[in-house]
Tab-separated table of C-alpha atoms in Angstrom:
chain	number	residue	atom	x	y	z
V	1	ALA	CA	-239.224	-227.579	-227.215
V	2	LEU	CA	-241.057	-224.902	-225.004
V	3	SER	CA	-238.771	-225.762	-222.152
V	4	GLN	CA	-236.611	-224.898	-224.215
V	5	ALA	CA	-237.130	-221.846	-225.848
V	6	TRP	CA	-237.835	-221.095	-221.638
V	7	LEU	CA	-234.844	-221.491	-220.158
V	8	HIS	CA	-232.668	-220.252	-223.686
V	9	GLU	CA	-235.562	-216.985	-223.531
V	10	ALA	CA	-235.065	-216.790	-219.356
V	11	GLN	CA	-230.862	-216.751	-220.099
V	12	GLU	CA	-231.502	-213.636	-222.126
V	13	ARG	CA	-233.181	-211.760	-219.371
V	14	GLN	CA	-230.712	-213.469	-217.117
V	15	GLU	CA	-227.314	-211.735	-219.489
V	16	LYS	CA	-229.490	-208.656	-219.990
V	17	GLU	CA	-229.405	-207.580	-216.464
V	18	ARG	CA	-226.239	-208.767	-215.861
V	19	GLU	CA	-224.341	-206.326	-218.721
V	20	LYS	CA	-227.736	-204.218	-216.565
V	21	HIS	CA	-225.716	-204.836	-213.615
V	22	LEU	CA	-222.145	-203.911	-214.636
V	23	LYS	CA	-222.985	-200.713	-216.674
V	24	SER	CA	-224.997	-199.232	-214.057
V	25	ALA	CA	-221.647	-200.495	-211.374
V	26	LYS	CA	-219.120	-199.113	-214.637
V	27	GLU	CA	-221.869	-196.065	-214.722
V	28	ALA	CA	-221.222	-195.489	-210.672
V	29	ALA	CA	-217.937	-195.702	-209.782
V	30	LEU	CA	-217.247	-193.052	-212.919
V	31	LYS	CA	-219.638	-190.830	-211.117
V	32	ALA	CA	-217.726	-191.450	-208.249
V	33	SER	CA	-214.500	-191.091	-209.560
V	34	GLN	CA	-215.620	-188.230	-210.613
V	35	LEU	CA	-216.731	-186.728	-207.509
V	36	ARG	CA	-214.054	-187.844	-205.836
V	37	GLU	CA	-212.079	-186.046	-208.366
V	38	LYS	CA	-214.269	-181.676	-208.296
V	39	GLU	CA	-213.566	-182.506	-204.078
V	40	VAL	CA	-210.009	-182.204	-204.931
V	41	LYS	CA	-209.707	-179.026	-207.847
V	42	LYS	CA	-212.468	-177.710	-204.740
V	43	ARG	CA	-209.781	-178.528	-202.662
V	44	LYS	CA	-206.894	-176.716	-204.474
V	45	ARG	CA	-208.946	-174.494	-205.717
V	46	GLU	CA	-210.109	-173.069	-201.514
V	47	ASP	CA	-206.526	-173.653	-200.055
V	48	ALA	CA	-205.433	-171.971	-202.817
V	49	ARG	CA	-207.559	-169.026	-201.790
V	50	ASP	CA	-207.195	-169.280	-197.883
V	51	GLU	CA	-202.959	-168.891	-199.095
V	52	ARG	CA	-203.732	-166.310	-201.169
V	53	LYS	CA	-205.778	-164.347	-198.261
V	54	ARG	CA	-203.610	-164.919	-195.708
V	55	GLN	CA	-200.394	-163.603	-198.243
V	56	LYS	CA	-202.827	-160.174	-197.948
V	57	LEU	CA	-203.235	-160.349	-194.828
V	58	GLU	CA	-200.098	-160.242	-193.656
V	59	GLU	CA	-198.942	-157.855	-196.238
V	60	VAL	CA	-201.588	-155.769	-194.491
V	61	GLU	CA	-200.391	-156.408	-190.927
V	62	GLN	CA	-196.547	-155.875	-191.663
V	63	LYS	CA	-197.594	-152.865	-193.902
V	64	LYS	CA	-199.192	-151.465	-190.575
V	65	ARG	CA	-196.162	-152.852	-188.746
V	66	ALA	CA	-194.207	-150.866	-190.963
V	67	ARG	CA	-196.564	-147.395	-190.671
V	68	VAL	CA	-196.253	-147.812	-186.411
V	69	GLU	CA	-193.159	-147.914	-186.460
V	70	GLU	CA	-191.842	-145.434	-189.301
V	71	ARG	CA	-194.864	-143.172	-187.065
V	72	LEU	CA	-193.703	-144.777	-183.249
V	73	SER	CA	-189.467	-142.853	-184.993
V	74	ARG	CA	-190.911	-139.617	-185.848
V	75	LEU	CA	-192.785	-139.071	-182.579
V	76	ASN	CA	-189.048	-139.280	-181.213
V	77	VAL	CA	-186.960	-138.724	-183.276
V	78	GLN	CA	-189.338	-134.523	-182.605
V	79	VAL	CA	-189.932	-135.327	-178.645
V	80	GLU	CA	-186.004	-136.074	-178.655
V	81	GLU	CA	-185.824	-132.720	-180.581
V	82	ARG	CA	-187.434	-130.798	-178.460
V	83	LEU	CA	-186.829	-132.535	-174.859
V	84	PHE	CA	-183.038	-131.049	-176.438
V	85	LYS	CA	-185.114	-127.390	-177.381
V	86	GLU	CA	-186.547	-127.502	-173.840
V	87	ALA	CA	-182.596	-128.092	-172.745
V	88	CYS	CA	-181.130	-125.605	-174.323
V	89	PHE	CA	-183.720	-122.567	-173.700
V	90	GLN	CA	-183.520	-124.199	-170.301
V	91	ARG	CA	-179.518	-123.803	-170.051
V	92	GLU	CA	-179.840	-120.205	-171.888
V	93	LYS	CA	-182.725	-119.317	-168.657
V	94	VAL	CA	-180.267	-120.186	-165.590
V	95	ILE	CA	-177.542	-117.874	-167.702
V	96	LEU	CA	-179.767	-115.874	-168.125
V	97	LEU	CA	-181.017	-115.346	-164.234
V	98	LEU	CA	-176.674	-115.884	-163.334
V	99	SER	CA	-176.029	-112.591	-165.656
V	100	LYS	CA	-179.057	-110.419	-164.245
V	101	SER	CA	-178.363	-112.263	-160.408
V	102	LEU	CA	-174.326	-111.437	-161.074
V	103	GLY	CA	-175.002	-107.379	-163.125
V	104	LYS	CA	-177.551	-106.306	-158.976
V	105	GLU	CA	-174.601	-108.472	-157.400
V	106	PHE	CA	-171.905	-106.054	-159.079
V	107	ALA	CA	-174.591	-103.211	-158.991
V	108	ARG	CA	-174.871	-103.671	-154.797
V	109	ARG	CA	-170.906	-103.726	-154.007
V	110	ARG	CA	-170.499	-101.217	-156.349
V	111	LYS	CA	-172.686	-98.175	-154.869
V	112	MET	CA	-171.548	-99.611	-150.915
V	113	ALA	CA	-168.250	-98.882	-152.185
V	114	GLU	CA	-169.021	-95.337	-152.851
V	115	MET	CA	-170.718	-94.888	-150.256
V	116	VAL	CA	-167.584	-95.680	-148.107
V	117	ALA	CA	-165.418	-93.803	-150.778
V	118	GLY	CA	-167.770	-91.300	-149.788
V	119	ASN	CA	-167.893	-91.766	-145.991
V	120	ALA	CA	-164.729	-91.944	-146.641
V	121	ILE	CA	-164.145	-88.904	-148.256
V	122	LEU	CA	-166.561	-86.673	-146.653
V	123	SER	CA	-165.198	-87.073	-143.332
V	124	GLN	CA	-161.124	-87.047	-143.556
V	125	LYS	CA	-163.201	-83.048	-145.178
V	126	ASN	CA	-164.553	-82.599	-141.736
V	127	ILE	CA	-161.278	-83.226	-139.950
V	128	ARG	CA	-159.733	-80.211	-138.455
V	129	LYS	CA	-156.609	-77.842	-140.778
V	130	ASP	CA	-154.645	-77.809	-138.431
V	131	VAL	CA	-153.700	-82.325	-138.287
V	132	PHE	CA	-151.482	-81.594	-142.363
V	133	LEU	CA	-149.149	-79.454	-140.471
V	134	GLY	CA	-147.268	-77.417	-142.813
V	135	PHE	CA	-150.542	-77.699	-145.676
V	136	ASN	CA	-153.155	-75.383	-145.469
V	137	GLU	CA	-154.574	-76.127	-148.847
V	138	GLU	CA	-156.418	-78.654	-150.173
V	139	LEU	CA	-154.237	-80.955	-151.994
V	140	PRO	CA	-154.649	-81.149	-155.377
V	141	PRO	CA	-155.863	-83.060	-157.555
V	142	LEU	CA	-154.605	-86.231	-159.752
V	143	GLY	CA	-153.025	-85.177	-163.161
V	144	LYS	CA	-154.902	-87.681	-165.421
V	145	ILE	CA	-158.357	-89.569	-164.924
V	146	TYR	CA	-158.410	-93.284	-166.030
V	147	ASP	CA	-161.082	-95.882	-166.815
V	148	GLU	CA	-162.294	-98.499	-164.253
V	149	ASP	CA	-161.556	-100.656	-167.740
V	150	VAL	CA	-157.831	-99.754	-168.194
V	151	VAL	CA	-157.620	-99.949	-164.032
V	152	ARG	CA	-157.979	-102.968	-164.006
V	153	VAL	CA	-156.636	-104.712	-167.034
V	154	TRP	CA	-153.010	-102.838	-166.022
V	155	ASP	CA	-153.813	-104.078	-162.677
V	156	PHE	CA	-153.965	-108.243	-164.252
V	157	VAL	CA	-150.688	-107.424	-166.854
V	158	SER	CA	-149.151	-106.422	-163.934
V	159	SER	CA	-149.531	-108.571	-161.545
V	160	PHE	CA	-148.750	-111.758	-164.161
V	161	GLY	CA	-146.171	-109.564	-166.484
V	162	LYS	CA	-143.610	-111.282	-165.055
V	163	SER	CA	-145.078	-114.333	-166.775
V	164	PHE	CA	-145.881	-113.039	-170.043
V	165	VAL	CA	-142.564	-111.374	-170.227
V	166	LYS	CA	-140.589	-115.557	-170.339
V	167	TRP	CA	-143.295	-117.254	-171.991
V	168	GLY	CA	-142.611	-114.633	-174.697
V	169	PHE	CA	-145.859	-113.457	-175.171
V	170	LEU	CA	-145.191	-109.491	-174.088
V	171	PRO	CA	-141.438	-107.622	-175.169
V	172	SER	CA	-142.562	-104.881	-172.478
V	173	VAL	CA	-145.168	-104.896	-169.668
V	174	PRO	CA	-147.430	-102.086	-170.593
V	175	THR	CA	-147.822	-98.716	-167.824
V	176	ILE	CA	-151.319	-97.315	-167.270
V	177	ASP	CA	-150.620	-93.757	-168.655
V	178	SER	CA	-149.843	-96.188	-172.361
V	179	LEU	CA	-152.850	-98.372	-172.549
V	180	GLN	CA	-155.685	-94.624	-171.153
V	181	GLY	CA	-153.687	-92.834	-173.701
V	182	ALA	CA	-154.145	-96.000	-176.434
V	183	ILE	CA	-157.998	-95.681	-175.262
V	184	ASP	CA	-158.299	-92.116	-175.627
V	185	ASP	CA	-156.448	-92.422	-179.182
V	186	ILE	CA	-158.905	-94.946	-180.025
V	187	ARG	CA	-161.755	-93.160	-178.692
V	188	GLY	CA	-160.718	-89.295	-180.200
V	189	ALA	CA	-161.429	-88.060	-176.656
V	190	ASP	CA	-160.119	-88.455	-172.505
V	191	THR	CA	-162.134	-89.739	-169.391
V	192	LEU	CA	-163.639	-85.815	-168.743
V	193	GLY	CA	-164.886	-85.162	-172.369
V	194	ASN	CA	-162.102	-83.286	-174.136
V	195	SER	CA	-161.724	-83.940	-177.078
V	196	ILE	CA	-157.971	-84.858	-178.630
V	197	GLN	CA	-156.579	-84.999	-181.768
V	198	ALA	CA	-154.335	-87.588	-182.963
V	199	ASP	CA	-153.183	-88.818	-187.146
V	200	GLU	CA	-154.246	-92.213	-187.989
V	201	ALA	CA	-150.623	-93.699	-187.557
V	202	THR	CA	-151.545	-92.624	-183.903
V	203	LYS	CA	-154.816	-94.472	-184.665
V	204	LEU	CA	-152.971	-97.711	-186.022
V	205	LYS	CA	-150.144	-97.352	-183.038
V	206	ALA	CA	-153.799	-98.105	-180.818
V	207	ILE	CA	-155.447	-100.482	-181.874
V	208	ASP	CA	-151.968	-102.645	-182.900
V	209	SER	CA	-150.816	-101.867	-179.236
V	210	LEU	CA	-154.052	-103.161	-177.979
V	211	THR	CA	-155.074	-105.706	-179.904
V	212	ASP	CA	-151.051	-107.528	-179.642
V	213	LEU	CA	-151.824	-107.022	-175.443
V	214	ALA	CA	-155.220	-109.526	-175.830
V	215	VAL	CA	-153.230	-112.044	-178.154
V	216	ALA	CA	-151.256	-111.826	-174.890
V	217	LEU	CA	-153.449	-111.999	-172.516
V	218	SER	CA	-155.591	-114.905	-174.768
V	219	LYS	CA	-152.126	-117.376	-176.068
V	220	PRO	CA	-152.680	-118.967	-171.933
V	221	LEU	CA	-156.295	-119.690	-172.850
V	222	GLY	CA	-154.463	-121.635	-176.392
V	223	ALA	CA	-153.866	-124.802	-174.181
V	224	ASN	CA	-156.689	-125.171	-171.919
V	225	ILE	CA	-158.911	-125.139	-175.111
V	226	THR	CA	-156.315	-127.508	-177.162
V	227	LYS	CA	-157.154	-129.796	-174.387
V	228	LEU	CA	-160.450	-129.437	-173.285
V	229	LEU	CA	-161.438	-129.577	-177.458
V	230	PHE	CA	-158.955	-132.826	-178.901
V	231	SER	CA	-158.574	-134.850	-175.735
V	232	SER	CA	-161.924	-137.889	-176.877
V	233	LEU	CA	-160.207	-136.690	-180.867
V	234	ILE	CA	-156.561	-138.164	-179.479
V	235	ALA	CA	-158.330	-141.401	-177.451
V	236	LEU	CA	-160.045	-142.357	-180.392
V	237	ASN	CA	-157.536	-141.517	-183.620
V	238	PRO	CA	-154.910	-143.020	-184.400
V	239	GLY	CA	-153.080	-140.334	-186.304
V	240	LEU	CA	-153.355	-137.917	-183.625
V	241	GLN	CA	-152.263	-139.946	-181.300
V	242	LYS	CA	-148.787	-140.177	-182.815
V	243	ASP	CA	-148.440	-137.131	-182.871
V	244	TYR	CA	-150.277	-135.762	-179.838
V	245	GLY	CA	-150.424	-138.650	-177.803
V	246	ALA	CA	-149.965	-139.391	-173.580
V	247	SER	CA	-146.565	-137.240	-173.605
V	248	PHE	CA	-148.969	-133.939	-174.980
V	249	PHE	CA	-152.033	-133.982	-171.680
V	250	ALA	CA	-148.790	-135.274	-169.536
V	251	GLU	CA	-146.533	-131.581	-170.592
V	252	ILE	CA	-149.220	-129.565	-170.200
V	253	ASN	CA	-150.027	-131.280	-166.675
V	254	ALA	CA	-146.234	-132.836	-165.813
V	255	PRO	CA	-144.660	-129.993	-163.321
V	256	THR	CA	-141.053	-129.494	-164.337
V	257	GLN	CA	-138.238	-131.384	-165.694
V	258	THR	CA	-134.155	-130.851	-165.472
V	259	THR	CA	-133.291	-130.431	-168.332
V	260	SER	CA	-128.918	-131.329	-169.281
V	261	ASN	CA	-127.603	-127.896	-167.972
V	262	GLY	CA	-129.579	-128.681	-164.608
V	263	LYS	CA	-131.858	-126.230	-164.855
V	264	LYS	CA	-134.889	-126.941	-163.699
V	265	LYS	CA	-137.892	-126.429	-166.829
V	266	GLU	CA	-140.841	-125.894	-166.562
V	267	GLU	CA	-143.005	-128.943	-168.950
V	268	GLY	CA	-146.420	-127.184	-168.265
V	269	SER	CA	-144.934	-123.997	-169.967
V	270	LEU	CA	-147.653	-122.643	-172.607
V	271	SER	CA	-144.189	-121.609	-174.418
V	272	SER	CA	-143.946	-124.957	-174.532
V	273	SER	CA	-146.573	-127.478	-174.723
V	274	PRO	CA	-148.229	-128.104	-178.480
V	275	VAL	CA	-150.746	-125.830	-179.431
V	276	LEU	CA	-153.827	-127.389	-182.331
V	277	LEU	CA	-155.648	-123.934	-182.081
V	278	PRO	CA	-152.899	-120.637	-182.754
V	279	VAL	CA	-154.510	-117.341	-180.855
V	280	ASN	CA	-152.921	-114.325	-183.508
V	281	ARG	CA	-154.568	-111.458	-183.942
V	282	LEU	CA	-157.050	-113.702	-186.307
V	283	THR	CA	-158.147	-115.974	-183.975
V	284	TRP	CA	-157.627	-114.548	-180.082
V	285	GLN	CA	-161.974	-113.301	-180.505
V	286	GLU	CA	-162.506	-116.695	-181.535
V	287	VAL	CA	-160.117	-118.579	-178.648
V	288	ALA	CA	-161.780	-115.609	-175.649
V	289	ARG	CA	-165.291	-116.479	-176.670
V	290	VAL	CA	-164.836	-120.299	-176.467
V	291	ALA	CA	-162.831	-120.602	-173.136
V	292	PHE	CA	-165.633	-117.771	-171.305
V	293	ILE	CA	-168.551	-120.283	-173.168
V	294	SER	CA	-166.711	-124.117	-171.853
V	295	ASP	CA	-166.335	-121.448	-168.195
V	296	ALA	CA	-169.759	-120.924	-168.101
V	297	LEU	CA	-171.372	-124.413	-168.789
V	298	GLY	CA	-168.830	-125.386	-166.289
V	299	GLU	CA	-170.374	-123.553	-163.874
V	300	LEU	CA	-173.970	-125.103	-164.919
V	301	GLY	CA	-172.797	-128.365	-164.366
V	302	PHE	CA	-170.960	-129.906	-166.675
V	303	SER	CA	-168.625	-132.256	-167.329
V	304	ARG	CA	-165.705	-131.633	-169.695
V	305	GLN	CA	-166.424	-133.908	-171.832
V	306	GLU	CA	-169.849	-132.501	-172.267
V	307	ALA	CA	-168.699	-129.261	-172.378
V	308	ALA	CA	-166.584	-130.334	-175.951
V	309	HIS	CA	-169.766	-131.821	-176.877
V	310	LEU	CA	-171.587	-128.619	-177.043
V	311	LEU	CA	-168.682	-125.878	-177.668
V	312	ARG	CA	-166.840	-128.238	-181.299
V	313	GLY	CA	-171.535	-128.398	-181.664
V	314	TYR	CA	-174.496	-130.804	-181.596
V	315	ARG	CA	-173.894	-134.206	-182.418
V	316	SER	CA	-170.787	-133.893	-183.131
V	317	GLY	CA	-169.153	-137.002	-180.426
């Protein structure tokens, strides 16, 4: 009986120990699974935090790059504007120096011409009177004194007057007396300073005659300025190519062509070439100004395309 009770008690004790071991194993497994879950959650939180940090760093870097690019673009624009202003300043300086040198050269030549003329007059005055066969007195002075600019204009118009009349720019070649008379009527005094009383009708007639002469002198410049300013535009615009295509420049540059009557006709004549810039009383001053500026740009070494872009405006091309 005692041995059976002892066996039964030992069995119960073993059963309790086994249950205890199983319970401890279950608790250990549960605790291990909980630790693994904690580790997974912790790793997920760390990954999410690292991802947020990386995104924030990338945004900061992008903002920095954007700021740097914006500063570089502004700096580039400022440098370009400064270079352009400096180039314009240097060109104006060169033009100013050129004008000063030309003025000095003109003054020097005028002075030399006056000296030569004065010496010639003095030498003629010192000639003996018996050289002038039959003349006991000096020759009388000229009947009228003309302005220097009037003489220059008359010399040019008289040299090319036939062409101006042929093209229809002038009805007739003006005389030097008519030019000087128109100037005196507008000025109200002659070359010697004597007062001239001219009525309003005479002044208006003089102004009209000089304006017509200025328009006629500016008309030959219209075709060249048209070709200079609109060559690139015509090449790029299909609408203008239809009206002013290759024939536009061929007609200006071609020397002659034969008409149906067998006579030669000037294709490059100014009366037949298409002019996009009409020259009249309202536009002749601007046409002359653009012509002078284009010649100055050519003398400074600019190409025709660069001169056209500068005349049309900055960044027009």
